[in-house]
Amino acid sequence: MADNLKCSICNKDATVHLTQIVNNKIHKVDLCETCAQNKGITNTDGFSLADMLANAPLHPVGTDDQRVCSVCGFQTADFRQTGRLGCAQCYKIFGDLLRPVLQDMHAGTKHVGKVPTFALERLSNADRIYDLRQSLARAIAEEAYEQAAKFRDEIQALEVEEAGTTSKA
């Protein structure tokens, strides 16, 4: 396991990690729980997406921008006040207002998620087995039986490997 990061203030083990991007430069601060509390960082009341949205340059902005979600009735003013959306349809209605804020907060606006390594290996094996079965079917159709036998053996080896991985997980 990698060494624990140390608090930027007191040198204890850091449990709170902040990253801020200002003028395309990344600034990282690592804090222990005590220093984070002393700075008010762990106070969830201290951070409000609504405040951030109220102070952020939401585009397009204007007093005449009075959108209303046809599903839940949420309005532009509701969105600006709470920083929340009323339903899934609101993401479409207010998307152009939300997008610039998300781009400032994150590296992008699309969540790509994370997949555990063993799951990626399993997917990779499944894709490989599928491709081999396609090749096997073509080899049989072309009466290339020696090649088909190689594909069959490779499929069997991958299936045995996958069965061993599944029993360990």
mmCIF file of C-alpha atoms in Angstrom:
data_model
loop_
_atom_site.group_PDB
_atom_site.id
_atom_site.type_symbol
_atom_site.label_atom_id
_atom_site.label_comp_id
_atom_site.label_asym_id
_atom_site.label_seq_id
_atom_site.Cartn_x
_atom_site.Cartn_y
_atom_site.Cartn_z
ATOM 1 C CA MET A 1 0.000 0.000 0.000
ATOM 2 C CA ALA A 2 1.261 3.504 -0.796
ATOM 3 C CA ASP A 3 2.438 5.834 1.956
ATOM 4 C CA ASN A 4 -0.317 7.943 3.489
ATOM 5 C CA LEU A 5 -0.352 11.584 2.521
ATOM 6 C CA LYS A 6 0.450 14.008 5.327
ATOM 7 C CA CYS A 7 -1.542 17.053 6.402
ATOM 8 C CA SER A 8 -0.235 20.235 4.766
ATOM 9 C CA ILE A 9 -0.587 22.064 8.109
ATOM 10 C CA CYS A 10 0.377 19.703 10.953
ATOM 11 C CA ASN A 11 1.940 16.680 9.205
ATOM 12 C CA LYS A 12 -0.559 14.111 10.624
ATOM 13 C CA ASP A 13 -2.085 11.560 8.240
ATOM 14 C CA ALA A 14 -4.334 13.398 5.802
ATOM 15 C CA THR A 15 -7.933 12.239 5.419
ATOM 16 C CA VAL A 16 -9.324 15.220 3.500
ATOM 17 C CA HIS A 17 -7.956 15.914 0.032
ATOM 18 C CA LEU A 18 -8.873 19.059 -1.864
ATOM 19 C CA THR A 19 -8.029 19.857 -5.454
ATOM 20 C CA GLN A 20 -8.669 23.251 -6.970
ATOM 21 C CA ILE A 21 -7.934 24.369 -10.493
ATOM 22 C CA VAL A 22 -7.211 28.062 -10.866
ATOM 23 C CA ASN A 23 -6.037 29.504 -14.187
ATOM 24 C CA ASN A 24 -5.411 25.974 -15.488
ATOM 25 C CA LYS A 25 -3.053 25.204 -12.565
ATOM 26 C CA ILE A 26 -3.852 22.406 -10.136
ATOM 27 C CA HIS A 27 -3.508 23.197 -6.426
ATOM 28 C CA LYS A 28 -3.784 20.258 -4.031
ATOM 29 C CA VAL A 29 -4.164 20.448 -0.257
ATOM 30 C CA ASP A 30 -4.165 17.448 2.046
ATOM 31 C CA LEU A 31 -5.507 17.910 5.583
ATOM 32 C CA CYS A 32 -6.051 15.792 8.661
ATOM 33 C CA GLU A 33 -9.571 15.672 10.085
ATOM 34 C CA THR A 34 -8.756 18.180 12.850
ATOM 35 C CA CYS A 35 -7.244 20.808 10.543
ATOM 36 C CA ALA A 36 -10.078 20.327 8.047
ATOM 37 C CA GLN A 37 -12.634 20.942 10.811
ATOM 38 C CA ASN A 38 -10.709 23.979 12.070
ATOM 39 C CA LYS A 39 -10.773 25.420 8.544
ATOM 40 C CA GLY A 40 -14.506 24.657 8.242
ATOM 41 C CA ILE A 41 -13.966 22.357 5.290
ATOM 42 C CA THR A 42 -15.799 19.335 6.689
ATOM 43 C CA ASN A 43 -18.850 21.436 7.591
ATOM 44 C CA THR A 44 -21.386 20.417 4.955
ATOM 45 C CA ASP A 45 -23.379 23.548 5.760
ATOM 46 C CA GLY A 46 -20.374 25.569 4.606
ATOM 47 C CA PHE A 47 -20.595 24.251 1.054
ATOM 48 C CA SER A 48 -23.657 24.831 -1.007
ATOM 49 C CA LEU A 49 -24.059 24.081 -4.673
ATOM 50 C CA ALA A 50 -26.882 26.605 -4.625
ATOM 51 C CA ASP A 51 -24.454 29.326 -3.498
ATOM 52 C CA MET A 52 -22.001 28.245 -6.120
ATOM 53 C CA LEU A 53 -24.668 28.394 -8.805
ATOM 54 C CA ALA A 54 -25.919 31.763 -7.577
ATOM 55 C CA ASN A 55 -22.410 33.202 -7.890
ATOM 56 C CA ALA A 56 -21.425 31.354 -11.042
ATOM 57 C CA PRO A 57 -21.884 32.867 -14.469
ATOM 58 C CA LEU A 58 -24.679 30.590 -15.655
ATOM 59 C CA HIS A 59 -25.180 30.876 -19.383
ATOM 60 C CA PRO A 60 -27.476 31.933 -20.874
ATOM 61 C CA VAL A 61 -28.478 34.161 -17.996
ATOM 62 C CA GLY A 62 -31.110 36.793 -17.983
ATOM 63 C CA THR A 63 -34.125 37.926 -16.061
ATOM 64 C CA ASP A 64 -36.267 36.916 -19.020
ATOM 65 C CA ASP A 65 -35.001 33.315 -18.784
ATOM 66 C CA GLN A 66 -38.120 31.748 -17.256
ATOM 67 C CA ARG A 67 -37.956 28.075 -18.178
ATOM 68 C CA VAL A 68 -40.350 25.609 -16.624
ATOM 69 C CA CYS A 69 -39.964 21.845 -16.653
ATOM 70 C CA SER A 70 -43.032 20.310 -18.262
ATOM 71 C CA VAL A 71 -42.775 17.223 -16.044
ATOM 72 C CA CYS A 72 -42.255 18.575 -12.513
ATOM 73 C CA GLY A 73 -42.921 22.313 -12.867
ATOM 74 C CA PHE A 74 -39.428 23.283 -11.691
ATOM 75 C CA GLN A 75 -38.480 26.795 -12.821
ATOM 76 C CA THR A 76 -35.232 28.603 -13.584
ATOM 77 C CA ALA A 77 -35.554 30.533 -10.311
ATOM 78 C CA ASP A 78 -35.956 27.251 -8.373
ATOM 79 C CA PHE A 79 -32.849 25.864 -10.008
ATOM 80 C CA ARG A 80 -30.809 29.005 -9.291
ATOM 81 C CA GLN A 81 -32.023 29.149 -5.688
ATOM 82 C CA THR A 82 -31.543 25.510 -4.694
ATOM 83 C CA GLY A 83 -28.881 24.275 -7.084
ATOM 84 C CA ARG A 84 -30.993 21.170 -7.494
ATOM 85 C CA LEU A 85 -33.128 19.756 -10.231
ATOM 86 C CA GLY A 86 -36.646 18.467 -9.830
ATOM 87 C CA CYS A 87 -36.586 15.433 -12.116
ATOM 88 C CA ALA A 88 -34.667 13.717 -14.904
ATOM 89 C CA GLN A 89 -36.311 15.948 -17.534
ATOM 90 C CA CYS A 90 -34.804 19.008 -15.784
ATOM 91 C CA TYR A 91 -31.349 17.909 -16.969
ATOM 92 C CA LYS A 92 -32.522 18.554 -20.526
ATOM 93 C CA ILE A 93 -34.412 21.754 -19.724
ATOM 94 C CA PHE A 94 -31.635 23.339 -17.627
ATOM 95 C CA GLY A 95 -28.655 21.524 -19.182
ATOM 96 C CA ASP A 96 -27.137 24.586 -20.804
ATOM 97 C CA LEU A 97 -27.254 26.406 -17.447
ATOM 98 C CA LEU A 98 -25.689 23.498 -15.582
ATOM 99 C CA ARG A 99 -23.014 22.536 -18.124
ATOM 100 C CA PRO A 100 -20.599 25.487 -17.573
ATOM 101 C CA VAL A 101 -20.694 24.993 -13.799
ATOM 102 C CA LEU A 102 -19.983 21.279 -14.156
ATOM 103 C CA GLN A 103 -17.147 21.974 -16.580
ATOM 104 C CA ASP A 104 -15.581 24.295 -14.007
ATOM 105 C CA MET A 105 -15.990 21.707 -11.235
ATOM 106 C CA HIS A 106 -14.943 18.554 -13.127
ATOM 107 C CA ALA A 107 -12.682 17.427 -15.927
ATOM 108 C CA GLY A 108 -15.724 16.957 -18.147
ATOM 109 C CA THR A 109 -19.477 16.727 -18.198
ATOM 110 C CA LYS A 110 -19.823 13.016 -18.885
ATOM 111 C CA HIS A 111 -19.480 10.470 -16.087
ATOM 112 C CA VAL A 112 -17.365 7.582 -17.269
ATOM 113 C CA GLY A 113 -17.296 5.678 -14.000
ATOM 114 C CA LYS A 114 -14.865 3.084 -12.812
ATOM 115 C CA VAL A 115 -14.769 -0.642 -13.416
ATOM 116 C CA PRO A 116 -12.853 -3.057 -11.166
ATOM 117 C CA THR A 117 -9.855 -4.688 -12.860
ATOM 118 C CA PHE A 118 -11.231 -8.226 -12.508
ATOM 119 C CA ALA A 119 -14.454 -7.117 -14.231
ATOM 120 C CA LEU A 120 -12.474 -5.622 -17.128
ATOM 121 C CA GLU A 121 -10.547 -8.880 -17.479
ATOM 122 C CA ARG A 122 -13.802 -10.847 -17.477
ATOM 123 C CA LEU A 123 -15.295 -8.539 -20.139
ATOM 124 C CA SER A 124 -12.122 -8.798 -22.188
ATOM 125 C CA ASN A 125 -12.240 -12.596 -22.001
ATOM 126 C CA ALA A 126 -15.922 -12.619 -22.937
ATOM 127 C CA ASP A 127 -15.210 -10.421 -25.962
ATOM 128 C CA ARG A 128 -12.300 -12.643 -26.967
ATOM 129 C CA ILE A 129 -14.434 -15.802 -26.635
ATOM 130 C CA TYR A 130 -17.187 -14.209 -28.743
ATOM 131 C CA ASP A 131 -14.673 -13.291 -31.475
ATOM 132 C CA LEU A 132 -13.167 -16.780 -31.386
ATOM 133 C CA ARG A 133 -16.613 -18.381 -31.724
ATOM 134 C CA GLN A 134 -17.263 -16.218 -34.779
ATOM 135 C CA SER A 135 -13.911 -17.305 -36.239
ATOM 136 C CA LEU A 136 -14.664 -20.930 -35.362
ATOM 137 C CA ALA A 137 -17.993 -20.790 -37.199
ATOM 138 C CA ARG A 138 -16.296 -19.273 -40.289
ATOM 139 C CA ALA A 139 -13.528 -21.891 -40.212
ATOM 140 C CA ILE A 140 -16.094 -24.704 -40.034
ATOM 141 C CA ALA A 141 -18.119 -23.160 -42.870
ATOM 142 C CA GLU A 142 -14.934 -22.965 -44.968
ATOM 143 C CA GLU A 143 -14.049 -26.532 -43.946
ATOM 144 C CA ALA A 144 -10.748 -25.312 -42.435
ATOM 145 C CA TYR A 145 -10.902 -27.936 -39.695
ATOM 146 C CA GLU A 146 -7.314 -27.579 -38.501
ATOM 147 C CA GLN A 147 -7.861 -23.835 -37.936
ATOM 148 C CA ALA A 148 -11.263 -24.576 -36.339
ATOM 149 C CA ALA A 149 -9.576 -26.952 -33.879
ATOM 150 C CA LYS A 150 -7.165 -24.173 -32.838
ATOM 151 C CA PHE A 151 -10.082 -21.796 -32.257
ATOM 152 C CA ARG A 152 -11.936 -24.484 -30.268
ATOM 153 C CA ASP A 153 -8.888 -25.126 -28.068
ATOM 154 C CA GLU A 154 -8.365 -21.423 -27.434
ATOM 155 C CA ILE A 155 -12.057 -20.992 -26.505
ATOM 156 C CA GLN A 156 -11.847 -23.916 -24.086
ATOM 157 C CA ALA A 157 -8.687 -22.507 -22.455
ATOM 158 C CA LEU A 158 -10.327 -19.090 -21.978
ATOM 159 C CA GLU A 159 -13.473 -20.680 -20.551
ATOM 160 C CA VAL A 160 -11.408 -22.690 -18.049
ATOM 161 C CA GLU A 161 -9.485 -19.528 -17.105
ATOM 162 C CA GLU A 162 -12.747 -17.620 -16.683
ATOM 163 C CA ALA A 163 -14.259 -20.381 -14.546
ATOM 164 C CA GLY A 164 -11.194 -20.215 -12.272
ATOM 165 C CA THR A 165 -11.475 -16.427 -11.997
ATOM 166 C CA THR A 166 -15.202 -16.613 -11.210
ATOM 167 C CA SER A 167 -14.673 -19.140 -8.404
ATOM 168 C CA LYS A 168 -12.030 -16.850 -6.801
ATOM 169 C CA ALA A 169 -14.243 -13.732 -6.890
#
